[in-house]
Amino acid sequence: MTIKFVSSDLNGTLVHQHTISDMIRIYKNQEEFKKAEDIFKKQTSGTATMKEAFGVAGPLSKGITLRQAIEYTQKHMEYLNGFKEFLDFLSNKKIHFVINSTGYAVTFYCIQEKFGTDKIHGFIGNRLVFGLNGDANKEISEIDIRKKVQRFIYDNNARNDKEYDEIKATGEVELGITDEEAKADLITQYMNKNFKNISVNEVAHIGDTMGDSGGILGVAKLGGLGIAFNYNQELENFLKEKIENEDIKGKIVFIDKKSKNSDLI
């Protein structure tokens, strides 16, 4: 099986933290963090939907500043062992890579600026909406958020600009990924738009929880490679049952159960 395109989850797959709830833990309070943690535990174990999870987590993120969202990726986010080497390997093999995650676009922008657009082609995921002073009626466009992230990272003087403290999360989340099954369809759409010469059996998707069950299974059913990496028990049980009972054209593999020692290389 030749792989030319890799899609990967972010939270728990490329970084150890669940970035959405972890930002709430750091920048809000423990009570709100507990609410976010509880709902995402349900979502990643398959007992809560994506919409239910973000219906809780979105409002809990209200008030997080753009500065905090950017600095979170610089000061707190912990990549899994081998992430840089993993990106280098894919790049050297000319394998296209995208992050396909329920995480936020602002987090992705910071990651892509750190490692390069030549290493990470793009993002499929959700959007945390920002507005001036957290006002949804004074929404900041996603194009402007991207530009402000770049300015913050590359211009030391810009980091003192008060706008990074005045631009705050409104509490609204625009779902680019509406449910677990959507990940596989979104991969196909992304490929059709950007890589029409790559077939579905040349695609791999990597994930760690039930939030990636549809992506892993969907890609494998189309003839590609589904990879359960740093995976939890619920995902293992689900996929093994599907392997046993359903027609899967491609392949599903299991690499490293959930552990702080999981390594991408």
Tab-separated table of N, CA, C and O in Angstrom, residues 9 43-48 50 179-184 205-221 226-228 231-232 234-240 242 246 248 252:
chain	number	residue	atom	x	y	z
A	9	ASP	N	-5.538	13.519	13.375
A	9	ASP	CA	-6.128	14.234	14.499
A	9	ASP	C	-5.020	15.011	15.217
A	9	ASP	O	-3.830	14.734	15.035
A	43	GLN	N	-17.466	12.661	24.713
A	43	GLN	CA	-17.371	12.711	23.255
A	43	GLN	C	-16.298	11.755	22.731
A	43	GLN	O	-16.524	11.026	21.757
A	44	THR	N	-15.136	11.709	23.382
A	44	THR	CA	-14.059	10.843	22.898
A	44	THR	C	-14.299	9.372	23.208
A	44	THR	O	-13.637	8.505	22.639
A	45	SER	N	-15.242	9.090	24.102
A	45	SER	CA	-15.597	7.693	24.378
A	45	SER	C	-16.845	7.266	23.604
A	45	SER	O	-17.272	6.120	23.684
A	46	GLY	N	-17.435	8.218	22.884
A	46	GLY	CA	-18.563	7.897	22.014
A	46	GLY	C	-19.931	8.052	22.632
A	46	GLY	O	-20.929	7.627	22.049
A	47	THR	N	-20.022	8.709	23.813
A	47	THR	CA	-21.324	8.847	24.475
A	47	THR	C	-21.892	10.267	24.394
A	47	THR	O	-22.948	10.538	24.956
A	48	ALA	N	-21.202	11.159	23.707
A	48	ALA	CA	-21.725	12.505	23.454
A	48	ALA	C	-21.355	12.887	22.025
A	48	ALA	O	-20.288	12.504	21.524
A	50	MET	N	-20.514	15.525	18.760
A	50	MET	CA	-19.668	16.689	18.562
A	50	MET	C	-20.433	17.969	18.916
A	50	MET	O	-19.914	18.865	19.585
A	179	ASP	N	-19.592	15.768	12.972
A	179	ASP	CA	-19.693	14.494	13.677
A	179	ASP	C	-18.508	13.609	13.305
A	179	ASP	O	-17.714	13.948	12.428
A	180	GLU	N	-18.387	12.469	13.978
A	180	GLU	CA	-17.240	11.599	13.805
A	180	GLU	C	-17.129	11.077	12.373
A	180	GLU	O	-16.034	10.941	11.825
A	181	GLU	N	-18.277	10.777	11.754
A	181	GLU	CA	-18.273	10.232	10.412
A	181	GLU	C	-17.815	11.249	9.369
A	181	GLU	O	-17.373	10.891	8.278
A	182	ALA	N	-17.913	12.532	9.701
A	182	ALA	CA	-17.607	13.585	8.727
A	182	ALA	C	-16.136	13.619	8.340
A	182	ALA	O	-15.792	14.078	7.243
A	183	LYS	N	-15.247	13.139	9.206
A	183	LYS	CA	-13.813	13.273	8.932
A	183	LYS	C	-13.407	12.612	7.625
A	183	LYS	O	-12.615	13.169	6.854
A	184	ALA	N	-13.906	11.415	7.353
A	184	ALA	CA	-13.544	10.720	6.115
A	184	ALA	C	-14.059	11.477	4.895
A	184	ALA	O	-13.341	11.630	3.892
A	205	HIS	N	-5.436	7.935	7.606
A	205	HIS	CA	-5.909	8.827	8.670
A	205	HIS	C	-5.489	8.257	10.016
A	205	HIS	O	-5.632	7.057	10.267
A	206	ILE	N	-4.993	9.143	10.890
A	206	ILE	CA	-4.479	8.750	12.195
A	206	ILE	C	-5.332	9.386	13.284
A	206	ILE	O	-5.627	10.589	13.229
A	207	GLY	N	-5.707	8.610	14.291
A	207	GLY	CA	-6.474	9.162	15.406
A	207	GLY	C	-6.358	8.295	16.644
A	207	GLY	O	-5.860	7.163	16.588
A	208	ASP	N	-6.866	8.830	17.763
A	208	ASP	CA	-6.630	8.159	19.051
A	208	ASP	C	-7.885	7.778	19.832
A	208	ASP	O	-7.810	6.975	20.754
A	209	THR	N	-9.036	8.382	19.512
A	209	THR	CA	-10.245	8.127	20.299
A	209	THR	C	-11.451	7.927	19.386
A	209	THR	O	-11.333	7.971	18.157
A	210	MET	N	-12.621	7.783	20.001
A	210	MET	CA	-13.846	7.622	19.229
A	210	MET	C	-14.148	8.837	18.363
A	210	MET	O	-14.914	8.758	17.410
A	211	GLY	N	-13.562	9.968	18.685
A	211	GLY	CA	-13.709	11.141	17.835
A	211	GLY	C	-13.113	10.924	16.458
A	211	GLY	O	-13.420	11.657	15.514
A	212	ASP	N	-12.245	9.923	16.323
A	212	ASP	CA	-11.635	9.592	15.035
A	212	ASP	C	-12.112	8.263	14.494
A	212	ASP	O	-11.592	7.775	13.490
A	213	SER	N	-13.099	7.666	15.135
A	213	SER	CA	-13.588	6.359	14.690
A	213	SER	C	-14.077	6.413	13.252
A	213	SER	O	-13.776	5.532	12.438
A	214	GLY	N	-14.841	7.467	12.919
A	214	GLY	CA	-15.367	7.597	11.567
A	214	GLY	C	-14.287	7.856	10.546
A	214	GLY	O	-14.356	7.353	9.415
A	215	GLY	N	-13.274	8.631	10.913
A	215	GLY	CA	-12.175	8.913	9.999
A	215	GLY	C	-11.351	7.680	9.701
A	215	GLY	O	-11.052	7.368	8.544
A	216	ILE	N	-10.978	6.949	10.750
A	216	ILE	CA	-10.173	5.737	10.586
A	216	ILE	C	-10.943	4.677	9.806
A	216	ILE	O	-10.441	4.116	8.826
A	217	LEU	N	-12.172	4.414	10.237
A	217	LEU	CA	-12.980	3.389	9.583
A	217	LEU	C	-13.367	3.805	8.167
A	217	LEU	O	-13.296	2.996	7.223
A	218	GLY	N	-13.752	5.061	7.999
A	218	GLY	CA	-14.191	5.531	6.689
A	218	GLY	C	-13.094	5.462	5.647
A	218	GLY	O	-13.323	5.025	4.513
A	219	VAL	N	-11.888	5.879	6.012
A	219	VAL	CA	-10.761	5.817	5.084
A	219	VAL	C	-10.437	4.368	4.735
A	219	VAL	O	-10.197	4.025	3.565
A	220	ALA	N	-10.439	3.490	5.741
A	220	ALA	CA	-10.148	2.070	5.494
A	220	ALA	C	-11.205	1.426	4.603
A	220	ALA	O	-10.887	0.615	3.728
A	221	LYS	N	-12.462	1.797	4.793
A	221	LYS	CA	-13.532	1.236	3.963
A	221	LYS	C	-13.382	1.652	2.501
A	221	LYS	O	-13.785	0.917	1.592
A	226	GLY	N	-6.285	3.092	7.847
A	226	GLY	CA	-6.718	3.704	9.097
A	226	GLY	C	-5.747	3.327	10.198
A	226	GLY	O	-5.437	2.140	10.376
A	227	ILE	N	-5.269	4.332	10.929
A	227	ILE	CA	-4.251	4.086	11.957
A	227	ILE	C	-4.772	4.551	13.312
A	227	ILE	O	-5.013	5.748	13.523
A	228	ALA	N	-4.959	3.605	14.224
A	228	ALA	CA	-5.276	3.945	15.614
A	228	ALA	C	-3.943	4.088	16.343
A	228	ALA	O	-3.209	3.115	16.520
A	231	TYR	N	-4.059	5.085	21.136
A	231	TYR	CA	-5.503	4.903	21.140
A	231	TYR	C	-6.052	4.482	22.509
A	231	TYR	O	-5.360	3.862	23.313
A	232	ASN	N	-7.318	4.846	22.743
A	232	ASN	CA	-7.972	4.439	23.986
A	232	ASN	C	-8.751	3.131	23.772
A	232	ASN	O	-8.900	2.648	22.650
A	234	GLU	N	-11.938	2.367	24.118
A	234	GLU	CA	-13.205	2.457	23.392
A	234	GLU	C	-12.980	2.396	21.887
A	234	GLU	O	-13.728	1.740	21.159
A	235	LEU	N	-11.940	3.092	21.400
A	235	LEU	CA	-11.643	3.060	19.965
A	235	LEU	C	-11.196	1.668	19.540
A	235	LEU	O	-11.625	1.164	18.487
A	236	GLU	N	-10.349	1.042	20.344
A	236	GLU	CA	-9.893	-0.311	20.014
A	236	GLU	C	-11.076	-1.277	19.907
A	236	GLU	O	-11.186	-2.044	18.935
A	237	ASN	N	-11.968	-1.223	20.891
A	237	ASN	CA	-13.131	-2.122	20.883
A	237	ASN	C	-14.002	-1.888	19.652
A	237	ASN	O	-14.455	-2.834	18.993
A	238	PHE	N	-14.252	-0.626	19.350
A	238	PHE	CA	-15.098	-0.263	18.214
A	238	PHE	C	-14.504	-0.768	16.908
A	238	PHE	O	-15.191	-1.404	16.090
A	239	LEU	N	-13.227	-0.492	16.682
A	239	LEU	CA	-12.611	-0.850	15.411
A	239	LEU	C	-12.475	-2.362	15.246
A	239	LEU	O	-12.683	-2.890	14.144
A	240	LYS	N	-12.152	-3.059	16.322
A	240	LYS	CA	-12.016	-4.518	16.213
A	240	LYS	C	-13.356	-5.177	15.893
A	240	LYS	O	-13.408	-6.168	15.143
A	242	LYS	N	-15.697	-3.724	14.121
A	242	LYS	CA	-15.953	-3.411	12.714
A	242	LYS	C	-15.103	-4.289	11.797
A	242	LYS	O	-15.576	-4.747	10.745
A	246	GLU	N	-17.504	-6.183	9.279
A	246	GLU	CA	-17.806	-5.367	8.102
A	246	GLU	C	-16.771	-5.573	7.000
A	246	GLU	O	-15.635	-5.995	7.258
A	248	ILE	N	-14.119	-4.302	4.755
A	248	ILE	CA	-13.174	-3.195	4.756
A	248	ILE	C	-12.156	-3.429	3.644
A	248	ILE	O	-11.371	-4.386	3.693
A	252	ILE	N	-6.724	-1.495	8.695
A	252	ILE	CA	-6.686	-0.761	9.964
A	252	ILE	C	-5.580	-1.367	10.820
A	252	ILE	O	-5.513	-2.589	10.988
